[in-house]
mmCIF file of C-alpha atoms in Angstrom:
data_model
loop_
_atom_site.group_PDB
_atom_site.id
_atom_site.type_symbol
_atom_site.label_atom_id
_atom_site.label_comp_id
_atom_site.label_asym_id
_atom_site.label_seq_id
_atom_site.Cartn_x
_atom_site.Cartn_y
_atom_site.Cartn_z
ATOM 1 C CA THR A 1 30.551 139.588 62.695
ATOM 2 C CA ALA A 2 33.296 136.951 62.763
ATOM 3 C CA GLY A 3 33.312 134.697 59.379
ATOM 4 C CA PRO A 4 31.470 133.568 57.570
ATOM 5 C CA ILE A 5 33.752 131.172 56.630
ATOM 6 C CA SER A 6 33.459 127.806 54.726
ATOM 7 C CA HIS A 7 34.425 124.685 55.295
ATOM 8 C CA PRO A 8 36.133 123.484 52.242
ATOM 9 C CA ASP A 9 35.878 119.505 52.306
ATOM 10 C CA THR A 10 32.350 119.445 54.451
ATOM 11 C CA VAL A 11 30.625 122.748 52.604
ATOM 12 C CA LEU A 12 29.954 122.840 56.288
ATOM 13 C CA ILE A 13 29.996 126.920 57.496
ATOM 14 C CA ALA A 14 30.684 128.287 60.382
ATOM 15 C CA ALA A 15 29.530 132.587 61.450
ATOM 16 C CA VAL A 16 29.919 134.892 64.769
ATOM 17 C CA GLN A 17 25.602 137.303 65.357
ATOM 18 C CA ASN A 18 25.815 139.885 67.433
ATOM 19 C CA HIS A 19 30.283 139.744 68.570
ATOM 20 C CA LYS A 20 28.756 136.542 70.598
ATOM 21 C CA THR A 21 26.878 133.767 69.091
ATOM 22 C CA LEU A 22 29.351 130.972 67.219
ATOM 23 C CA VAL A 23 26.635 129.589 64.614
ATOM 24 C CA VAL A 24 27.885 126.281 61.646
ATOM 25 C CA ARG A 25 25.446 125.642 58.732
ATOM 26 C CA HIS A 26 25.249 122.194 57.773
ATOM 27 C CA LEU A 27 24.132 120.420 54.470
ATOM 28 C CA ASP A 28 20.842 119.491 55.305
ATOM 29 C CA GLY A 29 20.018 123.333 56.624
ATOM 30 C CA THR A 30 20.296 122.769 59.437
ATOM 31 C CA THR A 31 22.274 125.244 62.294
ATOM 32 C CA ALA A 32 23.219 124.793 65.174
ATOM 33 C CA ALA A 33 24.291 127.478 68.158
ATOM 34 C CA TRP A 34 26.048 128.378 71.002
ATOM 35 C CA GLU A 35 26.780 131.636 73.349
ATOM 36 C CA SER A 36 30.506 133.036 73.960
ATOM 37 C CA PHE A 37 30.542 134.979 76.976
ATOM 38 C CA GLY A 38 32.687 137.146 75.420
ATOM 39 C CA ASP A 39 32.746 138.622 71.445
ATOM 40 C CA ILE A 40 34.365 136.017 69.006
ATOM 41 C CA VAL A 41 37.007 137.751 67.704
ATOM 42 C CA ASP A 42 39.290 135.756 65.201
ATOM 43 C CA LEU A 43 37.227 132.119 63.377
ATOM 44 C CA ALA A 44 38.937 128.997 61.495
ATOM 45 C CA TRP A 45 38.915 126.051 61.127
ATOM 46 C CA LEU A 46 40.680 123.037 61.329
ATOM 47 C CA PRO A 47 40.924 120.497 59.418
ATOM 48 C CA GLY A 48 38.302 117.653 59.000
ATOM 49 C CA GLY A 49 35.479 119.817 59.557
ATOM 50 C CA GLN A 50 34.584 118.608 63.783
ATOM 51 C CA TYR A 51 36.007 121.800 65.322
ATOM 52 C CA LEU A 52 36.865 125.207 64.974
ATOM 53 C CA VAL A 53 39.404 127.448 66.985
ATOM 54 C CA TYR A 54 38.476 131.027 68.067
ATOM 55 C CA SER A 55 39.624 134.102 69.922
ATOM 56 C CA GLU A 56 36.946 135.545 72.858
ATOM 57 C CA GLN A 57 37.337 139.189 73.760
ATOM 58 C CA ILE A 58 37.171 140.210 76.683
ATOM 59 C CA VAL A 59 36.592 143.861 78.326
ATOM 60 C CA VAL A 60 39.409 143.695 81.532
ATOM 61 C CA ASN A 61 39.998 147.658 81.528
ATOM 62 C CA PRO A 62 36.419 149.352 79.950
ATOM 63 C CA GLU A 63 38.349 152.587 80.364
ATOM 64 C CA LEU A 64 42.005 152.099 78.897
ATOM 65 C CA PRO A 65 41.132 153.364 75.200
ATOM 66 C CA GLY A 66 41.915 151.033 72.390
ATOM 67 C CA THR A 67 42.971 147.565 72.822
ATOM 68 C CA LEU A 68 45.026 148.153 76.343
ATOM 69 C CA GLY A 69 41.472 146.700 78.097
ATOM 70 C CA LEU A 70 41.037 144.221 76.147
ATOM 71 C CA ARG A 71 42.985 140.503 77.008
ATOM 72 C CA HIS A 72 41.822 137.270 74.074
ATOM 73 C CA ASN A 73 40.285 133.095 75.391
ATOM 74 C CA LEU A 74 41.891 130.609 72.644
ATOM 75 C CA TRP A 75 39.425 127.437 72.435
ATOM 76 C CA ARG A 76 38.954 124.815 70.289
ATOM 77 C CA HIS A 77 34.924 124.244 69.858
ATOM 78 C CA ASN A 78 33.877 121.057 68.376
ATOM 79 C CA VAL A 79 30.874 121.876 66.300
ATOM 80 C CA THR A 80 29.106 117.806 66.233
ATOM 81 C CA THR A 81 28.512 118.148 70.694
ATOM 82 C CA GLY A 82 29.524 121.549 71.466
ATOM 83 C CA LEU A 83 32.217 120.434 74.112
ATOM 84 C CA LYS A 84 34.832 123.481 73.386
ATOM 85 C CA GLN A 85 37.961 123.023 74.723
ATOM 86 C CA LEU A 86 40.329 126.019 76.659
ATOM 87 C CA LEU A 87 43.785 126.034 74.282
ATOM 88 C CA ALA A 88 45.329 129.803 76.172
ATOM 89 C CA THR A 89 43.926 131.748 79.273
ATOM 90 C CA THR A 90 43.520 135.650 78.941
ATOM 91 C CA ASP A 91 46.587 135.564 80.847
ATOM 92 C CA GLU A 92 49.207 134.547 78.014
ATOM 93 C CA ASN A 93 46.874 136.968 75.533
ATOM 94 C CA LEU A 94 47.215 134.960 72.513
ATOM 95 C CA HIS A 95 44.596 135.647 69.610
ATOM 96 C CA SER A 96 44.126 135.803 65.366
ATOM 97 C CA PRO A 97 45.142 131.704 64.754
ATOM 98 C CA VAL A 98 46.643 130.593 61.481
ATOM 99 C CA VAL A 99 46.199 126.890 61.661
ATOM 100 C CA SER A 100 48.204 125.222 59.573
ATOM 101 C CA PRO A 101 47.799 122.332 57.060
ATOM 102 C CA ASP A 102 47.710 118.971 58.916
ATOM 103 C CA GLY A 103 46.401 120.827 62.272
ATOM 104 C CA ARG A 104 49.080 120.536 63.801
ATOM 105 C CA TYR A 105 50.298 124.023 64.821
ATOM 106 C CA LEU A 106 48.457 127.495 65.206
ATOM 107 C CA ALA A 107 50.372 130.632 64.417
ATOM 108 C CA LEU A 108 49.259 133.602 67.067
ATOM 109 C CA TYR A 109 49.572 136.237 68.480
ATOM 110 C CA SER A 110 49.955 138.028 71.921
ATOM 111 C CA GLY A 111 49.903 141.111 73.081
ATOM 112 C CA THR A 112 47.393 143.681 72.695
ATOM 113 C CA LEU A 113 49.055 144.983 69.924
ATOM 114 C CA TYR A 114 48.707 148.805 70.114
ATOM 115 C CA GLY A 115 51.373 150.283 68.996
ATOM 116 C CA ASP A 116 53.851 153.958 70.574
ATOM 117 C CA ALA A 117 56.336 155.148 68.882
ATOM 118 C CA TRP A 118 59.352 152.624 69.087
ATOM 119 C CA PHE A 119 57.122 150.247 70.513
ATOM 120 C CA VAL A 120 54.282 148.094 69.601
ATOM 121 C CA ASP A 121 53.039 145.250 72.300
ATOM 122 C CA ALA A 122 52.966 142.556 69.744
ATOM 123 C CA GLN A 123 55.034 139.165 69.942
ATOM 124 C CA LEU A 124 54.714 135.867 67.559
ATOM 125 C CA TYR A 125 53.826 132.247 68.958
ATOM 126 C CA ILE A 126 53.196 128.894 67.085
ATOM 127 C CA MET A 127 51.131 126.145 69.855
ATOM 128 C CA GLU A 128 51.745 122.976 69.452
ATOM 129 C CA LEU A 129 48.216 120.523 68.621
ATOM 130 C CA THR A 130 48.223 116.912 69.531
ATOM 131 C CA ALA A 131 46.884 114.381 66.989
ATOM 132 C CA SER A 132 43.895 114.168 69.467
ATOM 133 C CA GLY A 133 43.883 118.389 69.748
ATOM 134 C CA GLU A 134 45.571 118.909 73.106
ATOM 135 C CA ARG A 135 47.542 122.326 73.551
ATOM 136 C CA ALA A 136 51.870 120.217 73.855
ATOM 137 C CA GLY A 137 53.961 123.339 73.825
ATOM 138 C CA LEU A 138 54.115 126.796 73.354
ATOM 139 C CA VAL A 139 57.088 128.365 70.576
ATOM 140 C CA GLU A 140 58.468 132.250 70.699
ATOM 141 C CA LEU A 141 60.737 133.432 68.217
ATOM 142 C CA ALA A 142 63.426 132.498 70.794
ATOM 143 C CA ASP A 143 63.110 129.640 70.108
ATOM 144 C CA PHE A 144 64.284 129.476 66.215
ATOM 145 C CA SER A 145 68.192 129.820 65.447
ATOM 146 C CA GLY A 146 69.001 131.913 63.030
ATOM 147 C CA LEU A 147 67.028 135.391 64.079
ATOM 148 C CA PRO A 148 69.733 138.094 63.179
ATOM 149 C CA GLU A 149 71.151 139.086 66.996
ATOM 150 C CA ILE A 150 70.117 143.145 67.360
ATOM 151 C CA ASP A 151 71.551 145.094 70.747
ATOM 152 C CA GLY A 152 69.193 146.313 72.119
ATOM 153 C CA THR A 153 66.004 145.037 70.115
ATOM 154 C CA VAL A 154 64.715 141.890 70.087
ATOM 155 C CA ALA A 155 62.716 139.908 66.649
ATOM 156 C CA GLN A 156 59.043 141.150 66.947
ATOM 157 C CA PRO A 157 55.829 140.380 64.284
ATOM 158 C CA ASN A 158 55.493 143.068 61.726
ATOM 159 C CA LEU A 159 52.097 144.568 61.889
ATOM 160 C CA PHE A 160 52.438 147.448 59.342
ATOM 161 C CA GLY A 161 54.242 145.557 56.615
ATOM 162 C CA PRO A 162 52.917 145.332 53.027
ATOM 163 C CA GLY A 163 50.009 143.378 52.058
ATOM 164 C CA ASP A 164 46.885 143.293 54.992
ATOM 165 C CA GLY A 165 48.617 146.544 56.444
ATOM 166 C CA PRO A 166 47.931 147.519 60.378
ATOM 167 C CA SER A 167 44.329 147.176 60.008
ATOM 168 C CA ASN A 168 44.059 143.068 59.393
ATOM 169 C CA PRO A 169 47.391 142.645 60.353
ATOM 170 C CA VAL A 170 48.108 138.212 61.039
ATOM 171 C CA PRO A 171 50.526 135.559 62.325
ATOM 172 C CA GLY A 172 51.828 134.802 58.689
ATOM 173 C CA GLU A 173 51.137 132.328 55.933
ATOM 174 C CA TRP A 174 51.795 128.664 56.176
ATOM 175 C CA ALA A 175 53.957 127.528 53.353
ATOM 176 C CA ASN A 176 53.576 124.071 54.600
ATOM 177 C CA GLY A 177 52.750 121.405 57.722
ATOM 178 C CA HIS A 178 55.135 122.954 59.456
ATOM 179 C CA LYS A 179 56.811 125.651 58.301
ATOM 180 C CA LEU A 180 55.487 128.813 58.708
ATOM 181 C CA THR A 181 55.866 132.434 56.574
ATOM 182 C CA THR A 182 56.229 136.229 58.437
ATOM 183 C CA ARG A 183 57.409 139.255 58.286
ATOM 184 C CA LEU A 184 59.208 140.617 60.864
ATOM 185 C CA VAL A 185 60.782 143.445 62.880
ATOM 186 C CA TRP A 186 63.289 145.427 64.587
ATOM 187 C CA TYR A 187 61.830 148.373 66.542
ATOM 188 C CA CYS A 188 64.443 150.824 68.351
ATOM 189 C CA SER A 189 67.253 149.702 65.674
ATOM 190 C CA GLN A 190 68.240 150.688 62.133
ATOM 191 C CA THR A 191 69.050 147.812 60.350
ATOM 192 C CA ASP A 192 68.176 145.734 56.693
ATOM 193 C CA ALA A 193 66.993 142.768 59.292
ATOM 194 C CA THR A 194 63.736 143.866 58.574
ATOM 195 C CA GLY A 195 62.122 141.165 56.096
ATOM 196 C CA VAL A 196 60.044 138.313 55.740
ATOM 197 C CA TYR A 197 61.368 134.893 56.888
ATOM 198 C CA SER A 198 60.497 131.499 56.901
ATOM 199 C CA LEU A 199 60.075 129.025 60.240
ATOM 200 C CA ASP A 200 60.802 125.965 60.847
ATOM 201 C CA MET A 201 58.879 123.938 63.393
ATOM 202 C CA ILE A 202 61.055 120.835 62.720
ATOM 203 C CA GLY A 203 64.464 122.123 62.808
ATOM 204 C CA ARG A 204 63.643 125.901 65.356
ATOM 205 C CA THR A 205 65.883 127.209 62.462
ATOM 206 C CA ALA A 206 64.601 130.644 60.495
#
């Protein structure tokens, strides 16, 4: 199950029951529930308390071990009308959303997060949303200037750093409406560049 999580301004509470049922409890004690095709594994409120964003986990190959056979849809769900909007399909496999304070950005992982020796299937993205909540763009680490350039490797999210550890990694933490603090690593490289970085969406700088 995911949640329950409460919205700080509206005191609405959202949770997931039986893996696939999104439930929202209102102030008057009434509840609303909606069924999902796949498991709801990540759940976050958008500012204002009218919308939730969540990852829907789909098993595309049950014969593969661990997370290798899993993919994700990313949804924006209106808890008033019940209508939901697809922000990203399983082809992009975006999940684990962390919402910026103004709701204009979503920090996301892409990939299965599977690691083997010097390879980890994980990328960091930031999705831009319009004022009305439509998807406006998708920014990757390569779009930011200021990151060290290491021969033979590229920057990736560090899933195994201190704090949350590998069992519950998160893409980062928003310092304000446009700056994301995140841990980065350069696998297959003996470099001291690994550490905590601030990604500024306004100037696309790290």
